[in-house]
CSV table of C-alpha atoms in Angstrom, one decimal:
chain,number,residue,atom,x,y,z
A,114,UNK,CA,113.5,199.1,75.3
A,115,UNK,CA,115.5,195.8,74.4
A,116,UNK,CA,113.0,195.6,71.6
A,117,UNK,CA,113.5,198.9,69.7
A,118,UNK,CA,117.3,198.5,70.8
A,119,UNK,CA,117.0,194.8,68.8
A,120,UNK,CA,115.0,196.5,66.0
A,121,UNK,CA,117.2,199.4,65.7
A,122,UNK,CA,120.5,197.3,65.4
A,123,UNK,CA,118.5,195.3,62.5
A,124,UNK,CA,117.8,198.1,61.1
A,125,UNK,CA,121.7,199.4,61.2
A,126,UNK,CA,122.6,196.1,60.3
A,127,UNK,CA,120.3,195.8,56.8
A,128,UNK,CA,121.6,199.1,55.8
A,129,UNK,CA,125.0,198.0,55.7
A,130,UNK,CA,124.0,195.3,54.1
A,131,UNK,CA,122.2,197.1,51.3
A,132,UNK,CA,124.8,199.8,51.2
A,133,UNK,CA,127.5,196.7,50.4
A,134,UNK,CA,125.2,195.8,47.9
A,135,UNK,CA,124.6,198.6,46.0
A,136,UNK,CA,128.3,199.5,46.2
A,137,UNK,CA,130.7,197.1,47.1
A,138,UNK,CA,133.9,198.5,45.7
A,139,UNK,CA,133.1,202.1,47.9
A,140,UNK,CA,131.6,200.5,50.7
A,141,UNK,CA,133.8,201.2,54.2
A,142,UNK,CA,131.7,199.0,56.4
A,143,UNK,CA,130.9,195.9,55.4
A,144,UNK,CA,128.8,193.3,57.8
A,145,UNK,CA,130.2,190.2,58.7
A,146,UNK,CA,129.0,186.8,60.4
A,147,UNK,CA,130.0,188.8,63.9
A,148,UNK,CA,127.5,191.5,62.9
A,149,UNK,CA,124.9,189.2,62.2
A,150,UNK,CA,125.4,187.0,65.4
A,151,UNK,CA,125.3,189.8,67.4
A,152,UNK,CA,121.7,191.4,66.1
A,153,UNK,CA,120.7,187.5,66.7
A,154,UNK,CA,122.0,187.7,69.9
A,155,UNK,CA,120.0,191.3,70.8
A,156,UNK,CA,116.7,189.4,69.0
A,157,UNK,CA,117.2,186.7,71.8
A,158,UNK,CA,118.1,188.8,74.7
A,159,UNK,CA,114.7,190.8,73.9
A,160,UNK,CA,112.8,188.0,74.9
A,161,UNK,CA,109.5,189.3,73.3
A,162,UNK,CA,107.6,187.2,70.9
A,163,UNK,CA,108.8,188.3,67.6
A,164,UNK,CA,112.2,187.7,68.4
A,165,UNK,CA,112.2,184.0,67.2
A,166,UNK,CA,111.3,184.7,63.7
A,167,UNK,CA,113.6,188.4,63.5
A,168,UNK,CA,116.2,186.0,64.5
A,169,UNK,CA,115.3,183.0,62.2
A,170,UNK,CA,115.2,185.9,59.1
A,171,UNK,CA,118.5,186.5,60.1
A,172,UNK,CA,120.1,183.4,60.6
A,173,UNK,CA,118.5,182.1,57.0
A,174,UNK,CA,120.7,184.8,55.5
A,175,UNK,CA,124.0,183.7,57.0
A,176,UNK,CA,122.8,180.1,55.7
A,177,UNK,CA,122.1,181.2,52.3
A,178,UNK,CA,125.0,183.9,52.1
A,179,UNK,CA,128.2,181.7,50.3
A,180,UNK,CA,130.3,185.0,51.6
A,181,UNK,CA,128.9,185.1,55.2
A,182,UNK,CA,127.6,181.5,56.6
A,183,UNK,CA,127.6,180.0,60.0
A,184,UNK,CA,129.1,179.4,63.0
A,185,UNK,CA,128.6,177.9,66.8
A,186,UNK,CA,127.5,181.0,67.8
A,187,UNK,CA,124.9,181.7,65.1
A,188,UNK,CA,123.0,178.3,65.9
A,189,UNK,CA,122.9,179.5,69.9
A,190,UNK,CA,121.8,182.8,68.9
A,191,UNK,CA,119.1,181.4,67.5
A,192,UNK,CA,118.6,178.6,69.6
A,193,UNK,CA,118.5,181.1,72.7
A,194,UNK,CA,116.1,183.0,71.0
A,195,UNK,CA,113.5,179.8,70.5
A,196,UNK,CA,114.4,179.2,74.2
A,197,UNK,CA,112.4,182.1,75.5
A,198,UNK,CA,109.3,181.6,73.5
A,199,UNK,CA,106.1,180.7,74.3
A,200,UNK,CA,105.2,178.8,70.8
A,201,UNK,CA,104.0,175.4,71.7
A,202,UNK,CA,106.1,174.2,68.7
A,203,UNK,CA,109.0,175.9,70.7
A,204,UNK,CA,111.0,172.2,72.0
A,205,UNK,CA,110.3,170.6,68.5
A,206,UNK,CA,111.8,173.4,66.6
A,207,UNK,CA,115.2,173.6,69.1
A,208,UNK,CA,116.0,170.1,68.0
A,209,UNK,CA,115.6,170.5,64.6
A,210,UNK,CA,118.3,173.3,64.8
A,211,UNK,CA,120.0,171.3,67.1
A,212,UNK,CA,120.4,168.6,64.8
A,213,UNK,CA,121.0,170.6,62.0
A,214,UNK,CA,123.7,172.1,63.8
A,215,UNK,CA,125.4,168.8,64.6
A,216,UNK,CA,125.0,167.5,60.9
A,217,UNK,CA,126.2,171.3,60.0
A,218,UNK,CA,129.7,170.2,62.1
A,219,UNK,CA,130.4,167.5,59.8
A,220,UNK,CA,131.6,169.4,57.1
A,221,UNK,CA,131.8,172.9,59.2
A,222,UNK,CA,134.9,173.5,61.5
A,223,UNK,CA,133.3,176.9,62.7
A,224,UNK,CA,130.2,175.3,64.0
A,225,UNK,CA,130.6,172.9,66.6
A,226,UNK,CA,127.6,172.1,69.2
A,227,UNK,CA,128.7,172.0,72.7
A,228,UNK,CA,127.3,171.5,76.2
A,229,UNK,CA,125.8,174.9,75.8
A,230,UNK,CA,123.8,173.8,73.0
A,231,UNK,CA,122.3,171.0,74.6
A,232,UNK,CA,121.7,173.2,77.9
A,233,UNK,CA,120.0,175.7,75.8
A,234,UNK,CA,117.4,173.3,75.0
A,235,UNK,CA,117.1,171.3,78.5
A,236,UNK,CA,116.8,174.9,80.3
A,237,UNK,CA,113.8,175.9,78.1
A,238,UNK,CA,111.6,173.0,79.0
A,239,UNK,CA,112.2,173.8,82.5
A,240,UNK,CA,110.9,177.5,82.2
A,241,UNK,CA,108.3,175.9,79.6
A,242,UNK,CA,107.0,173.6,82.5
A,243,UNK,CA,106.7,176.2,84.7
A,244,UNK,CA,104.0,177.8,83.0
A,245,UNK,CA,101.5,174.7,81.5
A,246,UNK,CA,99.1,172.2,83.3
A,247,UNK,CA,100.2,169.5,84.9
A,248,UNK,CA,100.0,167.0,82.1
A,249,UNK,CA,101.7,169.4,79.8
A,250,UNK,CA,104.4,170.5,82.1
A,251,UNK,CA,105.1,166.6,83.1
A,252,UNK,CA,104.9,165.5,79.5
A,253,UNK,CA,107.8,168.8,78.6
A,254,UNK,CA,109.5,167.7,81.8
A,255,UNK,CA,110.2,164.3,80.0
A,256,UNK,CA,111.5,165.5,76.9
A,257,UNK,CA,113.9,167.3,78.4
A,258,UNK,CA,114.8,164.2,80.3
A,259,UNK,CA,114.9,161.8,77.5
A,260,UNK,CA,116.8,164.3,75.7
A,261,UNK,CA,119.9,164.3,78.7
A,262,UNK,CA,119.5,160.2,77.8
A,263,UNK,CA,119.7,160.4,74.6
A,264,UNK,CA,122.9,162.4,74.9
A,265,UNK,CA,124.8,160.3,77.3
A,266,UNK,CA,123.3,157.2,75.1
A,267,UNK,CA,125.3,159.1,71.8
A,268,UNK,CA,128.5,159.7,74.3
A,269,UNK,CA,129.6,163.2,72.1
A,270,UNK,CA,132.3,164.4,74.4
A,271,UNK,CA,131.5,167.7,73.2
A,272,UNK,CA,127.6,167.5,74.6
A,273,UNK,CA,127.8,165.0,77.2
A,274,UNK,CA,125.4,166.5,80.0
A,275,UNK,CA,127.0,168.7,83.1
A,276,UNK,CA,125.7,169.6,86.3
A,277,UNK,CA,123.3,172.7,85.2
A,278,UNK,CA,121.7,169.7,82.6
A,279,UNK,CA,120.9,167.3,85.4
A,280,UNK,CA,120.0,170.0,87.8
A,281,UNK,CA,117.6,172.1,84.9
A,282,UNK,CA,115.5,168.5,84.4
A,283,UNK,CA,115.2,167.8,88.1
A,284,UNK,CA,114.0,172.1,87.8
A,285,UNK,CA,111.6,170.9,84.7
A,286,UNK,CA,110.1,168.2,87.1
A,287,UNK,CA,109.7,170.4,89.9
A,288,UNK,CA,107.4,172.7,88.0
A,289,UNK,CA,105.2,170.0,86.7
A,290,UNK,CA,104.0,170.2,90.6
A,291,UNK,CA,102.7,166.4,91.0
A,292,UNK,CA,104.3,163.4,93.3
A,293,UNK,CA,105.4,162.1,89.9
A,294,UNK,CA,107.6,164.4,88.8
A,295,UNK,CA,108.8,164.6,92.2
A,296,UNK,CA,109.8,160.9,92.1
A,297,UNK,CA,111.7,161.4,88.7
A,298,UNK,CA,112.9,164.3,90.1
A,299,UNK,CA,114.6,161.9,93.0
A,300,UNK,CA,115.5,159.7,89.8
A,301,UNK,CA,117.3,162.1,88.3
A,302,UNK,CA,119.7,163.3,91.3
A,303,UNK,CA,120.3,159.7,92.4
A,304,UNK,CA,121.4,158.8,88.6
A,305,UNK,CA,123.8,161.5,88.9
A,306,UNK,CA,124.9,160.5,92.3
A,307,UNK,CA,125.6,157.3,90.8
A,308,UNK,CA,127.7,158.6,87.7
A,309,UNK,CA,129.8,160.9,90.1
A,310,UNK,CA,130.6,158.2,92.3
A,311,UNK,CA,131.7,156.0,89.5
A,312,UNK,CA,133.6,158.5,87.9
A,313,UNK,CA,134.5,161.3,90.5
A,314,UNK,CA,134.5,163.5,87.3
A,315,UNK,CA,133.8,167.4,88.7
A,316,UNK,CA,131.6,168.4,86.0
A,317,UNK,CA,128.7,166.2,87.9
A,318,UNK,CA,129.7,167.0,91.5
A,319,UNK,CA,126.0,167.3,93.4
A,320,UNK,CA,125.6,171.0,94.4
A,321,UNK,CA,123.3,173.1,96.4
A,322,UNK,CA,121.7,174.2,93.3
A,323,UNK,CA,120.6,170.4,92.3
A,324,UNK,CA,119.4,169.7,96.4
A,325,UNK,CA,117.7,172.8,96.5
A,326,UNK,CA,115.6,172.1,92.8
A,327,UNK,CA,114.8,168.8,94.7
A,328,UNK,CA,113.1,170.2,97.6
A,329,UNK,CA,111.6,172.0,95.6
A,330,UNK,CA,109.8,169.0,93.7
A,331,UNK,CA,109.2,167.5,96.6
A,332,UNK,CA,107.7,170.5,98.5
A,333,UNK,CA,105.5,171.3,95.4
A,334,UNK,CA,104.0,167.4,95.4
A,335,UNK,CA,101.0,168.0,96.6
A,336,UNK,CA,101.2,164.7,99.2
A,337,UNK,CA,101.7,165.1,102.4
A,338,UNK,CA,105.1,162.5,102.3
A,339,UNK,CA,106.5,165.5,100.2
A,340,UNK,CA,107.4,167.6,103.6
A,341,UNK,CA,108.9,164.5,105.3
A,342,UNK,CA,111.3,163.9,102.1
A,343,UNK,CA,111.8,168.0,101.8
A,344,UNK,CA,113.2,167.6,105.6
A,345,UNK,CA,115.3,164.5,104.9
A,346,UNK,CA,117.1,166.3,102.0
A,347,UNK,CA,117.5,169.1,104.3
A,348,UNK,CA,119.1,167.8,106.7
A,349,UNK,CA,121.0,166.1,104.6
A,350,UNK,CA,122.4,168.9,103.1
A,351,UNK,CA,122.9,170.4,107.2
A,352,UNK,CA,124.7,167.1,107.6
A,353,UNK,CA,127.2,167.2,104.6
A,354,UNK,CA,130.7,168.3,104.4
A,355,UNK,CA,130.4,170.1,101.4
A,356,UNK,CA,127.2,171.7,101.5
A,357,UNK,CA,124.9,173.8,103.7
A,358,UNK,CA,121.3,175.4,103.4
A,359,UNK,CA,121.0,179.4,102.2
A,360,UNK,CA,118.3,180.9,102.5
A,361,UNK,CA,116.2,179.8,99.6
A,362,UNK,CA,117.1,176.1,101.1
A,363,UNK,CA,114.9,177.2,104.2
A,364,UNK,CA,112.2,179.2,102.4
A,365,UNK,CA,111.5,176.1,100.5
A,366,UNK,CA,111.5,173.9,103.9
A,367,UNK,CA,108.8,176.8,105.2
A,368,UNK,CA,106.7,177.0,102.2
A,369,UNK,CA,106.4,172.8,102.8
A,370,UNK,CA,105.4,173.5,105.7
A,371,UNK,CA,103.2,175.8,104.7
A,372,UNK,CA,101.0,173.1,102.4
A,373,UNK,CA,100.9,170.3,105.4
A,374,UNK,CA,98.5,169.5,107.8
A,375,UNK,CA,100.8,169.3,110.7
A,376,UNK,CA,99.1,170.9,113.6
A,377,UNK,CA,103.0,171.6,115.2
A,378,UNK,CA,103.8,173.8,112.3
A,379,UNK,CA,103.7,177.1,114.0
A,380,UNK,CA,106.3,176.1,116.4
A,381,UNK,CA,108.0,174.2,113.9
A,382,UNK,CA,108.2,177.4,111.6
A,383,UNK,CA,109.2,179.1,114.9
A,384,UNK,CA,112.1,176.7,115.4
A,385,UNK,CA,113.4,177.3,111.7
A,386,UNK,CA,112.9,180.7,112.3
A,387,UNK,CA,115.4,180.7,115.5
A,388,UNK,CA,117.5,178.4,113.5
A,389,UNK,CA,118.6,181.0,111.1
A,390,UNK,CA,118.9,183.4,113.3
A,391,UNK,CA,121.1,181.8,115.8
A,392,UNK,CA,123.5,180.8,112.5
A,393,UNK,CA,123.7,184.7,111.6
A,394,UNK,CA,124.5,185.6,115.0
A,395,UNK,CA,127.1,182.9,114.8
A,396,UNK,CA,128.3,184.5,111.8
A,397,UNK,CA,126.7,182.8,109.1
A,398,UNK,CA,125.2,186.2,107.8
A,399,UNK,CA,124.2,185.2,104.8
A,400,UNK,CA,121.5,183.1,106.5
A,401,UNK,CA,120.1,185.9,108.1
A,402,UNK,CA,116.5,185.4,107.6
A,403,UNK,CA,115.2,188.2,105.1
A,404,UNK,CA,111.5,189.7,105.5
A,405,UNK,CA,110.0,186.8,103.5
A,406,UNK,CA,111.2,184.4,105.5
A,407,UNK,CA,109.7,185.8,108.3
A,408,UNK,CA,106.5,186.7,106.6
A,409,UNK,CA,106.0,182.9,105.5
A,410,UNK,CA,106.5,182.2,109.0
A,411,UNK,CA,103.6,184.2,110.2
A,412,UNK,CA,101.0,182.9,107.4
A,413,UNK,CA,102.3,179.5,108.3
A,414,UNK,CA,100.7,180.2,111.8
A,415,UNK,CA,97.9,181.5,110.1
A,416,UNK,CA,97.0,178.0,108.1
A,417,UNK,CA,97.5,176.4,111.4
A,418,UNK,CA,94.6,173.8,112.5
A,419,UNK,CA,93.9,171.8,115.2
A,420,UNK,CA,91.9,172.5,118.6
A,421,UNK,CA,91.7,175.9,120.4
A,422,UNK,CA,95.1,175.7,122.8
A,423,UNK,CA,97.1,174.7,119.5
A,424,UNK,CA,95.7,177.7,117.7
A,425,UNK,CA,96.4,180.2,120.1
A,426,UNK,CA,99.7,179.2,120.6
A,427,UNK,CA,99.9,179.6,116.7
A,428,UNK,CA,98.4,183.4,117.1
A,429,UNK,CA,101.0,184.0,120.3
A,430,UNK,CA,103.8,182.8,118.0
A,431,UNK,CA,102.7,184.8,114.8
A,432,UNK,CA,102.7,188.2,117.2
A,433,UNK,CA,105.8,186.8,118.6
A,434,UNK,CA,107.7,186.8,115.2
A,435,UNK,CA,105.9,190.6,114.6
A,436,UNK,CA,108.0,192.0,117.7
A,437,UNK,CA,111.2,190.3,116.4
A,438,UNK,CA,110.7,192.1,112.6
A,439,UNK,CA,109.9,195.1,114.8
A,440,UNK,CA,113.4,194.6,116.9
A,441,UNK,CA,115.7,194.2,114.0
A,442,UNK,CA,117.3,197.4,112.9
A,443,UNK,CA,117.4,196.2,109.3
A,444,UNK,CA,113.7,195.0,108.8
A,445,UNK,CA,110.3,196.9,109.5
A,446,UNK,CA,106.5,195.4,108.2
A,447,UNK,CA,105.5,195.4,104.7
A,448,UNK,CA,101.9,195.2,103.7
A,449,UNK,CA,102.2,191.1,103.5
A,450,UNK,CA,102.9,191.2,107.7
A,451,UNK,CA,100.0,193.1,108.1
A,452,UNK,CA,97.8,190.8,105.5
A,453,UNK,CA,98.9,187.5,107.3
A,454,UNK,CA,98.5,188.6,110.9
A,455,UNK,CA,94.8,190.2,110.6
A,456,UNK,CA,94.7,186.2,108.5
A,457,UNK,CA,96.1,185.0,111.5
A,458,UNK,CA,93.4,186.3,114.2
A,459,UNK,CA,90.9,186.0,111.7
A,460,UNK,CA,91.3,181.9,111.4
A,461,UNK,CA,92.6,180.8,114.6
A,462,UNK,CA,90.4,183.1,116.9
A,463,UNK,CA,86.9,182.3,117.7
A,464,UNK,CA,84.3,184.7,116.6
A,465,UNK,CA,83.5,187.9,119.2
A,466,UNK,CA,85.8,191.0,120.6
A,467,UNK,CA,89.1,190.2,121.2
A,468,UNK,CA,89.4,188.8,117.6
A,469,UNK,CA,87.7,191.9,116.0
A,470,UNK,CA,90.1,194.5,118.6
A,471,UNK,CA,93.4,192.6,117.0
A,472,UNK,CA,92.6,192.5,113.7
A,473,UNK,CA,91.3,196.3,113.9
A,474,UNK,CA,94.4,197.1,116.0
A,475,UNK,CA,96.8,195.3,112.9
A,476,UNK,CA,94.4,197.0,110.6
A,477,UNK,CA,95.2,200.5,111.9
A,478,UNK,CA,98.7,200.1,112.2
A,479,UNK,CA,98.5,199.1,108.2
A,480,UNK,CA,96.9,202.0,107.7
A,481,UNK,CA,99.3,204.3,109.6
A,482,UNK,CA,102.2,203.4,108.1
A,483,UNK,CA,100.7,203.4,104.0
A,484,UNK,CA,100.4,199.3,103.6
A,485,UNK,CA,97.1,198.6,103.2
A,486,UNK,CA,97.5,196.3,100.2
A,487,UNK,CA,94.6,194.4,98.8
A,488,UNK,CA,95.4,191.4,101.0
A,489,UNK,CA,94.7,193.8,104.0
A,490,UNK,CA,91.7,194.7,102.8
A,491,UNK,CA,90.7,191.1,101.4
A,492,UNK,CA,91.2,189.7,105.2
A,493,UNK,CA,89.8,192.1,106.9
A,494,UNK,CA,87.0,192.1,105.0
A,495,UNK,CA,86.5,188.3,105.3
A,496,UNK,CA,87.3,188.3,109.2
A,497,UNK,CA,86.0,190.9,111.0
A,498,UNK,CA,81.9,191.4,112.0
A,499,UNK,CA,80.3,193.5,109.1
A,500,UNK,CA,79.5,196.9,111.3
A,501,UNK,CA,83.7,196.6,111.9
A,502,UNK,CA,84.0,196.7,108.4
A,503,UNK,CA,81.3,199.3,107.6
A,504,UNK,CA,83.0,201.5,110.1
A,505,UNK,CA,86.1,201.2,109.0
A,506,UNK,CA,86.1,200.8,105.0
A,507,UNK,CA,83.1,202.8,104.9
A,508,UNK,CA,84.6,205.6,103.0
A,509,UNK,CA,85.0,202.8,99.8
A,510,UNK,CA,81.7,201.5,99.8
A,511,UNK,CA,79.8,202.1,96.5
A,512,UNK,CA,75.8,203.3,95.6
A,513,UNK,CA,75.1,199.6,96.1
A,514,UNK,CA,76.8,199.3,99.8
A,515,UNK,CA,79.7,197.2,98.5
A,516,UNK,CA,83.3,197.6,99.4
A,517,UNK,CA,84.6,199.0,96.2
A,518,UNK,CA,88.8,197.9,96.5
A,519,UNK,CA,89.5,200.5,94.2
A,520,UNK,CA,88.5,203.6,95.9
A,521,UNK,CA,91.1,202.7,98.6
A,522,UNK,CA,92.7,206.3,99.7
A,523,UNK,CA,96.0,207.0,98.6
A,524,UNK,CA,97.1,207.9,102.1
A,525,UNK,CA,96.5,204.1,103.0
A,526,UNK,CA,98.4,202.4,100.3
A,527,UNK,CA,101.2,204.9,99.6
A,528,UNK,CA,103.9,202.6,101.0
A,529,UNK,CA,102.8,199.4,98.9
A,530,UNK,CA,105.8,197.9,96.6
């Protein structure tokens, strides 16, 4: 839809155009730099990946048109259009412009780069690293941070970098998901910690935001240090005047959790679980735990290891959390509950009946209420004795005896989001 709304708006747009051509002296409508920024602006928001060069045709006419040119807003239209693309060529070609656009303000009082500009920019390489390798994501993670240098180095008062540019390269590191980019990460905030202390200027106040893309680096680190830093940050954030956790403060805490070996992270997750709770009841409602939160809690229970008694407490928690979804008014299961609990008795029971009776007991509540997902099906599969299976997947089974997923009755899954 934004596409043919971006193509149809062109389309408007170049009739004018040729219209004014053709006849300029009968010619009612006649498109200025506004109309132009504004089909950029529709190219960008369409976020597909001919929008960078409709926009680029587009913007070249303004450049080459002595009647319309450019202003500020043409340069971000196109700039916010290069900052959704996927071209590998994507970072080199934002600075050109960026450049451009600062040389452009020279002689130019209508185009005049600002903090915007350079956010632009930094904010792309930190959606960019979310979606390369490691070495490509940490390598885009640094150009985005020797690009905030660079800018405080120049000291333009119109681009020096803001809150959302610091807190966008600690995001870039995050998703390069290493230890290193987790310790620039922790570089980043403490330069910034620095400057605002020196200078008490607002603009770089620390915020939630900036704590809460620091977790994140640190939970996503892939070294077990990474959960003990996550909790230090945490409670520091618990512990600050200013600030306290929301919910995607403690689904970040849980989902560190979730990638250590601690053998206490059932009733760890438990605790966290209560924590929120407690705070909502206290009348902090916005920290009521949603259905995710309690949903990580239960597959943190089911990665628990360690010897028996620690791993049934872990299953006697995970069922425990079940009942207190169950209790809420405002929550019910979704097919994820179901998937991590049969998980749950399949990893931390030992083989024989009881663990077979839970997982088929979870398995036919799933069923019952239309949320046997895939996940369901995957763990069920991979947990329970084979004639369990047979028994009860046996309508999906192909010519070949195999479990065909696909075949999966539409009475089963009809309540799957």
């Amino acid at each position: 839809k934004t596409r043919d709304a971006a193509e149809h708006m062109t389309k408007l747009l170049m009739d004018a155009e040729h219209e004014f051509e053709e006849h300029p002296d009968e010619t009612t409508t006649v498109p200025d730099r506004d109309s132009y920024n504004l089909v950029i602006e529709g190219w960008a928001r369409s976020e597909v990946e001919e929008a960078t060069e409709a926009a680029e045709r587009l913007f070249r006419k303004l450049l080459e048109s002595k009647r319309l040119g450019t202003d500020t807003a043409s340069y971000h239209g196109v700039l916010d259009a290069w900052s959704h693309s996927s071209n590998p060529g994507a970072f080199n070609r934002m600075l050109k412009i960026f450049n451009n656009m600062k040389e452009a303000s020279k002689e130019n009082p209508l185009v005049q780069p600002n903090i915007r500009t350079l956010n632009f920019i930094i904010l792309s390489c930190a959606r960019r690293a979310n979606t390369l390798d490691h070495e490509d994501a940490l390598d885009t993670a640094r150009e985005a941070h020797q690009l905030l240098k660079d800018q405080l180095e120049e000291n333009d008062q119109r681009m020096l970098p803001d809150l959302t540019s610091y807190t966008a390269v600690v995001d870039a590191y995050s998703n390069t998901e290493s230890l290193e980019g987790a310790k620039l990460a922790e570089s980043v905030v403490r330069d910034l910690e620095a400057t605002y202390e020196t200078t008490k200027d607002n603009r770089l106040r620390p915020n939630l935001l900036l704590y809460t893309a620091l977790m994140k680096a640190w939970a996503h680190a892939k070294d077990e240090k990474g959960l003990l830093r996550v909790e230090e940050i945490f409670n520091e954030i618990e512990s600050s005047e200013f600030l306290r956790p929301n919910t995607r403060s403690y689904a970040i805490l849980l989902n560190s959790l979730s990638r250590s070996w601690r053998q206490d992270k059932a009733r760890k997750a438990l605790k966290i679980l209560m924590s929120m709770r407690e705070k909502a009841k206290n009348g902090e409602r916005d920290i009521k735990p949603p259905l995710y939160i309690y949903n990580c809690a239960i597959e943190i229970c089911a990665k628990t290891q360690g010897d028996l008694e620690t791993q049934m407490e872990a299953l006697k928690i995970a069922f425990a959390i079940l009942r207190s979804i169950e209790a809420d008014p405002d929550l019910e299961p979704n097919d994820a509950t179901h998937a991590y609990l049969i998980r749950a008795a399949g990893q931390l029971l030992p083989q024989g009946k009881e663990r077979n009776d839970i997982m088929v007991k979870v398995f036919h509540k799933a069923k019952k209420a239309g949320l046997v997902s895939h996940d369901v099906l995957k763990y069920f599969r991979k947990n329970a004795y084979n004639e369990i299976v047979r028994q009860e997947l046996g309508c999906m089974e192909d010519s070949k005896g195999f479990i065909n997923f696909s075949e999966t009755p539409q009475s089963w899954n009809k309540n799957v989001k």
